[in-house]
Amino acid sequence: MANKDLLLSLEDLKTHFFSENGLVKAVDGVTFDIERGESVGVVGESGCGKSVTSLSIMQLIRRPRGDIVGGKILFNPEDGSSIDITKLSPGGRQMRSIRGNQISMIFQEPMTSLNPVYTIGNQIMEAVMLHQRSTKKQAKERAVEMLTKVGIPAPLQRVDEYPHQFSGGMRQRAMIAMALSCDPEFLIADEPTTALDVTIEAQILRLMKDIQQDFGVSIMIITHDLGVIAEMAQRVNVMYTGKIVEQAVTDDIYHNAKHPYTQGLLQSIPTIGRKQRLTPIRGSVPNLLTLPSNVCYFAPRCPHAMEICSKQEPPLYEIDEGHTCKCWLYEGSKEVSA
Amino acid sequence: MLTNTTLPPEPESPTAETSWEDVGAKSLSQGQLMIRRFRRHKLAMGAIVVLLIFYTVALFAGFFATANPVQRNSAYIYAPPMIPRFIDSEGNFHLRPFVYGLESTVDPDTWDRIYKPDHDEIYPIRFFVETDEYNLLGPINASRRLVGIESENQPLFLFGTDSLGRDVFSRVIHGTRISLSIGLVGVFLSLVLGLLIGGVSGLLSGGVDLVIQRIIEILISIPQIPFWMALSASLPAHWSPIQTYFAITVLLSLLGWTQVARVVRGKFLSLREIDFVSASIAMGANDFWVIVKHLIPNFFSYVLVTITLTIPAMILGETALSFLGIGLRPPVVSWGVLLQQAQNMRTVAMRPWLLVPGIFVIIAVMAFNFVGDGLRDAADPYSSK
Amino acid sequence: MSDMSDSQVILDIRGLKKYFPIKKGIFRTTAGWVRAVDGVDFFIREGETLGVVGESGCGKTTTGRCVIRLLDPTEGTVNFRKDGTMVNLADMTRKQMKEIRREIQIIFQDPFSSLDPRMSVLDIIREPLRVHDIGGRKQHIERVGELLERVGLRAYQMDRYPHEFSGGQRQRIGIARALALDPEVLICDEPVSALDVSVQAQVLNLLSDLQEEFHLTYMFIAHDLSVVEHISDRVMVMYLGKAVEMANSTELYKNPKHPYSEALMMAIPIADPRLQTKREPLGGNVPDPANPPEGCNFNTRCPYVQDICYKEEPPLAETAEGSDHFVACHFAADLSLAGWESRRSTDESA
């Protein structure tokens, strides 16, 4: 292992779906690393493959509709081992012991991810008892402790309540409590605040920052909201049509964006206090079913498109240390081998 | 104003997309899409073929039958099916299938007739054979039948005969008419009742809706068979077969409409809240416009699914009633009436061919269910398939 | 409030209330009322955009639907200036409303449910013309072609069906339909919140262009504060069925006068890592609109709450004569609240 701080690295991950209308390359050659204690953002519009990436890491892709068809997901837990998650059977014992224990996930819609017929406490206890072999009493104590940590008032009473008795924000807190109950090393947050109101969103984002510090957990946050990413992530991966087009530390993404798509996204969002006309990206996200191969998929929408863009797929160029960009504009920079 | 201005499209318009991004070069309406999705459903397509065959057979029952369904053959009571063969008892291969004649003896102990094939009598099966004249359809009479054997004294019994020596095959074929049409007529009545009552319920809501919903709940909680039994018992015994037939369809649709009404009401309520209906109201459309232009086209496919799935219930209902002897009565021929012959365990054990009409009931019911499933999958306008 | 003599006012809404019954039991008896909109006053001037922001359940959508009479208001007046005189839409019959509907149209949030999937684009866009019995098929085709080109689509696409378009394109179709009758006012109910970020900007620009070209008046309902700031001339902030603040948008975002507006300014996720807030976010949740608190309805979450806030409900009042800044807070004059700019200053000094 090259880097002992590396927690998870995706190497040329490919997850495809086999629909009746044809092959959908939802994730098509994604490579990125997540270091221990780091929070990494994955940002992109609908259909860019950001959620499928996270589901692939959790081995939650439903076969036979879709499958990981290539690449590696190397997970290096603290015990020093190194596991390629793609090699594990999704329903196998080893994957189950990773899922929810070493890697946890929180979803966009907390109501559908909580089971309405069990109390919040029971659901947290279930995860704890499954993975930590603790007694029922210990598990309950743990549940109350976790609810306290995520800022749920009167946890001793609320631990015995059902999800429908919680408000949207409280449910998301409970989801986070559940996700953290087994002390995971890695937390995937898939659009964790999209369903929430602004003031509640601010509460949850604050909570996630706090727990990252307190628990030292690495977070991968997936969202379409550039505001959320700016607030939460240290490094950002920008995805478009199943591929990562730009990768950099957060400040560089927002203040030194290189890829025309990233630039376009930033110019598309209204900024408070700057009442000028927006500069949108023309066209819309293409249908993944009809994509040709070996071209830049952004070319038809790109203001800087050149002849080569619709003939050959650009390689990943390293523009600066830790700043890579998949665009022909930077031809001549150092190429990064995938 | 706007009418006088034709401006060039904005530079950021989506028309700058290249061809591989232009979704759907061919434009298909929802109806066409639904047909396309339905065609991909192999089971449903197979079932459609089966149903088409059934209904063709029902329409030209006389042609497909081998004999007059009410003709009695006192010499052939409870004759077993005559099985078409290609290889005779000496092992010779015949290109044209044939049947053996039937030889009958009487069991001296039970007085039952025992039939066995007479290996000396070979009757080749021929197509379009000339027989006695029969009524084909309405005023048209014909005398050729699809299959038959050319013999003066040996009738063909593909499915055997019943207690009066009538040909079960021909009776099943003729029974198709009643059994399959009773479903259609019954469903039509259910559809009319369901659309009206469900529509009123969904449209008016409030107290009317409340009352209708409670009535529907009461109706579906009544056990069907006793309910039908009670009602059919009240039918006058002297009614003609036609009158009874219609009375039975009305009976069946009395319970059948509730499903349609529920679907219609549910769709009315959910579509009423949907944005394109709000848009229509916001532009000044009245209720009639909204119902005709938006609601009916959008829930019609769901209604279609519901009625397709209601037909088998009707077929089963008729079969059950007739089987119990309170539905249609002989001389009317329906699958349920035919199954009456198979009420007795001893008969069934000794003459299993009397259960053949049951097989047809099962095939028809399954075919309708498969078609219904296929329609349901195809009806969702946003399904991913 | 601005008085009716203000000749620029095209819509003047006063004391608007909409209560929805809570039905219970098999006999569906009314067990209580959800006060979705609970006494809202506001006005819109001709040719301007009034942004309406608030969190889910604040009543912003219900307000919009009451203005266009998709819902019948429980109480209050909706005055609309028609041919120079104010008419109250709230007590018009359906017949009278039909004429008004040519002037006020609506754009919806969901680009999927807002277009009838069984109709072609031509039929969708010409539906208002048919409802009002304007022109024949030939004129309709011409008109629909123009409208399609105007909203950034192509005339030849009118034979297609909604499922063949992307979300942004569908939203353009919805806009074309709303424009078909040449309205004066458009109620835009979260028109971009279901769209991808890159497509959002296209639709926002289109709406701006159309407003300029056809002198449209917008009531722009949204939960995204950045979008509302971008498109609006004035902004109304709603909370729990009431308007808590209404002002010029630059002024409101810089100098909010209501503690809730301030909390919103602090909570917006700003797409700039250098502009992150260090302040504690507003705690608690929005109370149940079936059971709003006594007094000021923000008293359960307000960090500046005083005794009077539990007893008396503050009216929406202009901060100073002619300031055009309205706020419903007992301490509007006393509190010194921070706007979004405070986030910039704190971070730059840090």
PDB file of C-alpha atoms in Angstrom, chain B residues 40-177:
ATOM      1  CA  ARG B  40     -42.909  -6.684 -25.418  1.00  0.00           C
ATOM      2  CA  HIS B  41     -44.913  -8.562 -22.804  1.00  0.00           C
ATOM      3  CA  LYS B  42     -44.621 -12.068 -24.294  1.00  0.00           C
ATOM      4  CA  LEU B  43     -46.991 -13.799 -21.923  1.00  0.00           C
ATOM      5  CA  ALA B  44     -49.703 -11.221 -22.573  1.00  0.00           C
ATOM      6  CA  MET B  45     -49.179 -11.425 -26.310  1.00  0.00           C
ATOM      7  CA  GLY B  46     -49.528 -15.202 -26.115  1.00  0.00           C
ATOM      8  CA  ALA B  47     -52.679 -14.800 -24.076  1.00  0.00           C
ATOM      9  CA  ILE B  48     -54.076 -12.395 -26.653  1.00  0.00           C
ATOM     10  CA  VAL B  49     -53.568 -15.037 -29.330  1.00  0.00           C
ATOM     11  CA  VAL B  50     -55.317 -17.629 -27.164  1.00  0.00           C
ATOM     12  CA  LEU B  51     -58.240 -15.281 -26.592  1.00  0.00           C
ATOM     13  CA  LEU B  52     -58.495 -14.448 -30.278  1.00  0.00           C
ATOM     14  CA  ILE B  53     -58.674 -18.156 -31.045  1.00  0.00           C
ATOM     15  CA  PHE B  54     -61.322 -18.631 -28.348  1.00  0.00           C
ATOM     16  CA  TYR B  55     -63.481 -15.820 -29.627  1.00  0.00           C
ATOM     17  CA  THR B  56     -63.131 -16.946 -33.249  1.00  0.00           C
ATOM     18  CA  VAL B  57     -64.215 -20.397 -32.146  1.00  0.00           C
ATOM     19  CA  ALA B  58     -67.124 -18.875 -30.239  1.00  0.00           C
ATOM     20  CA  LEU B  59     -68.225 -16.864 -33.248  1.00  0.00           C
ATOM     21  CA  PHE B  60     -68.169 -19.794 -35.651  1.00  0.00           C
ATOM     22  CA  ALA B  61     -68.917 -22.496 -33.104  1.00  0.00           C
ATOM     23  CA  GLY B  62     -70.804 -24.627 -35.606  1.00  0.00           C
ATOM     24  CA  PHE B  63     -67.859 -24.796 -37.951  1.00  0.00           C
ATOM     25  CA  PHE B  64     -65.412 -25.828 -35.265  1.00  0.00           C
ATOM     26  CA  ALA B  65     -67.736 -28.300 -33.616  1.00  0.00           C
ATOM     27  CA  THR B  66     -67.912 -31.806 -35.004  1.00  0.00           C
ATOM     28  CA  ALA B  67     -71.576 -32.378 -34.345  1.00  0.00           C
ATOM     29  CA  ASN B  68     -74.786 -30.796 -33.231  1.00  0.00           C
ATOM     30  CA  PRO B  69     -74.246 -30.153 -29.499  1.00  0.00           C
ATOM     31  CA  VAL B  70     -77.739 -31.217 -28.520  1.00  0.00           C
ATOM     32  CA  GLN B  71     -77.923 -34.324 -30.638  1.00  0.00           C
ATOM     33  CA  ARG B  72     -78.293 -37.413 -28.468  1.00  0.00           C
ATOM     34  CA  ASN B  73     -76.714 -40.727 -29.364  1.00  0.00           C
ATOM     35  CA  SER B  74     -78.390 -43.405 -27.303  1.00  0.00           C
ATOM     36  CA  ALA B  75     -75.849 -45.900 -28.551  1.00  0.00           C
ATOM     37  CA  TYR B  76     -72.934 -43.912 -27.164  1.00  0.00           C
ATOM     38  CA  ILE B  77     -73.668 -42.930 -23.582  1.00  0.00           C
ATOM     39  CA  TYR B  78     -70.564 -41.921 -21.649  1.00  0.00           C
ATOM     40  CA  ALA B  79     -68.345 -42.843 -24.564  1.00  0.00           C
ATOM     41  CA  PRO B  80     -64.679 -42.065 -23.901  1.00  0.00           C
ATOM     42  CA  PRO B  81     -62.696 -39.628 -26.052  1.00  0.00           C
ATOM     43  CA  MET B  82     -61.559 -41.014 -29.381  1.00  0.00           C
ATOM     44  CA  ILE B  83     -57.891 -40.259 -29.645  1.00  0.00           C
ATOM     45  CA  PRO B  84     -56.518 -39.309 -33.043  1.00  0.00           C
ATOM     46  CA  ARG B  85     -53.586 -41.554 -33.937  1.00  0.00           C
ATOM     47  CA  PHE B  86     -50.890 -41.784 -36.539  1.00  0.00           C
ATOM     48  CA  ILE B  87     -49.720 -45.329 -35.824  1.00  0.00           C
ATOM     49  CA  ASP B  88     -52.143 -48.225 -35.923  1.00  0.00           C
ATOM     50  CA  SER B  89     -52.161 -51.367 -33.799  1.00  0.00           C
ATOM     51  CA  GLU B  90     -49.921 -53.138 -36.279  1.00  0.00           C
ATOM     52  CA  GLY B  91     -47.329 -50.412 -36.115  1.00  0.00           C
ATOM     53  CA  ASN B  92     -48.022 -48.927 -39.549  1.00  0.00           C
ATOM     54  CA  PHE B  93     -47.613 -45.197 -39.897  1.00  0.00           C
ATOM     55  CA  HIS B  94     -50.502 -43.228 -41.392  1.00  0.00           C
ATOM     56  CA  LEU B  95     -49.821 -39.775 -42.779  1.00  0.00           C
ATOM     57  CA  ARG B  96     -53.409 -38.774 -42.157  1.00  0.00           C
ATOM     58  CA  PRO B  97     -54.476 -39.096 -38.511  1.00  0.00           C
ATOM     59  CA  PHE B  98     -57.275 -41.527 -37.878  1.00  0.00           C
ATOM     60  CA  VAL B  99     -59.506 -42.784 -35.072  1.00  0.00           C
ATOM     61  CA  TYR B 100     -60.712 -46.258 -34.354  1.00  0.00           C
ATOM     62  CA  GLY B 101     -64.381 -46.978 -34.174  1.00  0.00           C
ATOM     63  CA  LEU B 102     -65.921 -47.746 -30.786  1.00  0.00           C
ATOM     64  CA  GLU B 103     -67.040 -51.207 -29.783  1.00  0.00           C
ATOM     65  CA  SER B 104     -69.383 -51.345 -26.829  1.00  0.00           C
ATOM     66  CA  THR B 105     -70.271 -54.101 -24.461  1.00  0.00           C
ATOM     67  CA  VAL B 106     -72.283 -54.071 -21.270  1.00  0.00           C
ATOM     68  CA  ASP B 107     -70.694 -55.018 -18.010  1.00  0.00           C
ATOM     69  CA  PRO B 108     -72.931 -57.796 -16.713  1.00  0.00           C
ATOM     70  CA  ASP B 109     -72.352 -56.775 -13.075  1.00  0.00           C
ATOM     71  CA  THR B 110     -72.727 -53.006 -13.114  1.00  0.00           C
ATOM     72  CA  TRP B 111     -74.777 -52.600 -16.295  1.00  0.00           C
ATOM     73  CA  ASP B 112     -72.360 -49.931 -17.308  1.00  0.00           C
ATOM     74  CA  ARG B 113     -71.344 -49.744 -20.889  1.00  0.00           C
ATOM     75  CA  ILE B 114     -67.750 -50.506 -21.589  1.00  0.00           C
ATOM     76  CA  TYR B 115     -66.190 -49.062 -24.718  1.00  0.00           C
ATOM     77  CA  LYS B 116     -63.018 -50.125 -26.390  1.00  0.00           C
ATOM     78  CA  PRO B 117     -61.487 -49.172 -29.701  1.00  0.00           C
ATOM     79  CA  ASP B 118     -62.267 -51.477 -32.602  1.00  0.00           C
ATOM     80  CA  HIS B 119     -58.948 -51.957 -34.352  1.00  0.00           C
ATOM     81  CA  ASP B 120     -60.623 -53.046 -37.553  1.00  0.00           C
ATOM     82  CA  GLU B 121     -62.535 -49.872 -38.050  1.00  0.00           C
ATOM     83  CA  ILE B 122     -60.209 -47.069 -39.142  1.00  0.00           C
ATOM     84  CA  TYR B 123     -61.728 -43.660 -39.805  1.00  0.00           C
ATOM     85  CA  PRO B 124     -59.318 -41.102 -41.251  1.00  0.00           C
ATOM     86  CA  ILE B 125     -59.852 -37.578 -39.919  1.00  0.00           C
ATOM     87  CA  ARG B 126     -60.630 -35.196 -42.740  1.00  0.00           C
ATOM     88  CA  PHE B 127     -60.800 -31.431 -42.905  1.00  0.00           C
ATOM     89  CA  PHE B 128     -63.804 -29.477 -44.175  1.00  0.00           C
ATOM     90  CA  VAL B 129     -66.023 -32.519 -44.165  1.00  0.00           C
ATOM     91  CA  GLU B 130     -69.549 -32.346 -45.459  1.00  0.00           C
ATOM     92  CA  THR B 131     -72.104 -32.944 -42.696  1.00  0.00           C
ATOM     93  CA  ASP B 132     -75.711 -32.141 -42.020  1.00  0.00           C
ATOM     94  CA  GLU B 133     -76.584 -28.482 -42.323  1.00  0.00           C
ATOM     95  CA  TYR B 134     -76.081 -26.259 -39.263  1.00  0.00           C
ATOM     96  CA  ASN B 135     -76.459 -22.599 -38.435  1.00  0.00           C
ATOM     97  CA  LEU B 136     -73.093 -20.859 -38.785  1.00  0.00           C
ATOM     98  CA  LEU B 137     -73.798 -17.275 -37.824  1.00  0.00           C
ATOM     99  CA  GLY B 138     -77.086 -15.435 -37.822  1.00  0.00           C
ATOM    100  CA  PRO B 139     -78.884 -16.157 -41.086  1.00  0.00           C
ATOM    101  CA  ILE B 140     -75.977 -18.067 -42.639  1.00  0.00           C
ATOM    102  CA  ASN B 141     -76.238 -21.807 -42.748  1.00  0.00           C
ATOM    103  CA  ALA B 142     -73.405 -24.107 -43.689  1.00  0.00           C
ATOM    104  CA  SER B 143     -72.796 -27.809 -43.919  1.00  0.00           C
ATOM    105  CA  ARG B 144     -69.034 -28.168 -43.810  1.00  0.00           C
ATOM    106  CA  ARG B 145     -67.213 -28.499 -40.532  1.00  0.00           C
ATOM    107  CA  LEU B 146     -63.536 -28.063 -39.768  1.00  0.00           C
ATOM    108  CA  VAL B 147     -62.783 -31.664 -38.888  1.00  0.00           C
ATOM    109  CA  GLY B 148     -64.726 -34.853 -39.015  1.00  0.00           C
ATOM    110  CA  ILE B 149     -64.794 -38.430 -40.233  1.00  0.00           C
ATOM    111  CA  GLU B 150     -66.693 -39.671 -43.194  1.00  0.00           C
ATOM    112  CA  SER B 151     -68.929 -42.358 -41.832  1.00  0.00           C
ATOM    113  CA  GLU B 152     -72.631 -42.990 -41.710  1.00  0.00           C
ATOM    114  CA  ASN B 153     -72.786 -44.898 -38.465  1.00  0.00           C
ATOM    115  CA  GLN B 154     -69.741 -43.808 -36.434  1.00  0.00           C
ATOM    116  CA  PRO B 155     -69.835 -40.255 -34.961  1.00  0.00           C
ATOM    117  CA  LEU B 156     -66.591 -38.588 -33.892  1.00  0.00           C
ATOM    118  CA  PHE B 157     -66.249 -37.958 -30.155  1.00  0.00           C
ATOM    119  CA  LEU B 158     -62.970 -36.131 -29.590  1.00  0.00           C
ATOM    120  CA  PHE B 159     -63.739 -35.442 -25.920  1.00  0.00           C
ATOM    121  CA  GLY B 160     -66.137 -38.325 -25.412  1.00  0.00           C
ATOM    122  CA  THR B 161     -69.859 -38.053 -24.661  1.00  0.00           C
ATOM    123  CA  ASP B 162     -72.057 -37.267 -21.682  1.00  0.00           C
ATOM    124  CA  SER B 163     -74.933 -39.050 -19.975  1.00  0.00           C
ATOM    125  CA  LEU B 164     -77.207 -38.566 -22.967  1.00  0.00           C
ATOM    126  CA  GLY B 165     -74.586 -39.468 -25.531  1.00  0.00           C
ATOM    127  CA  ARG B 166     -74.006 -35.879 -26.616  1.00  0.00           C
ATOM    128  CA  ASP B 167     -70.584 -34.968 -27.996  1.00  0.00           C
ATOM    129  CA  VAL B 168     -68.624 -33.150 -25.262  1.00  0.00           C
ATOM    130  CA  PHE B 169     -66.242 -31.567 -27.791  1.00  0.00           C
ATOM    131  CA  SER B 170     -69.056 -29.915 -29.708  1.00  0.00           C
ATOM    132  CA  ARG B 171     -70.717 -28.873 -26.467  1.00  0.00           C
ATOM    133  CA  VAL B 172     -67.525 -27.259 -25.177  1.00  0.00           C
ATOM    134  CA  ILE B 173     -67.155 -25.403 -28.471  1.00  0.00           C
ATOM    135  CA  HIS B 174     -70.722 -24.164 -28.306  1.00  0.00           C
ATOM    136  CA  GLY B 175     -70.394 -23.389 -24.600  1.00  0.00           C
ATOM    137  CA  THR B 176     -67.595 -20.961 -25.476  1.00  0.00           C
ATOM    138  CA  ARG B 177     -70.237 -18.630 -26.875  1.00  0.00           C
TER     139      ARG B 177
END
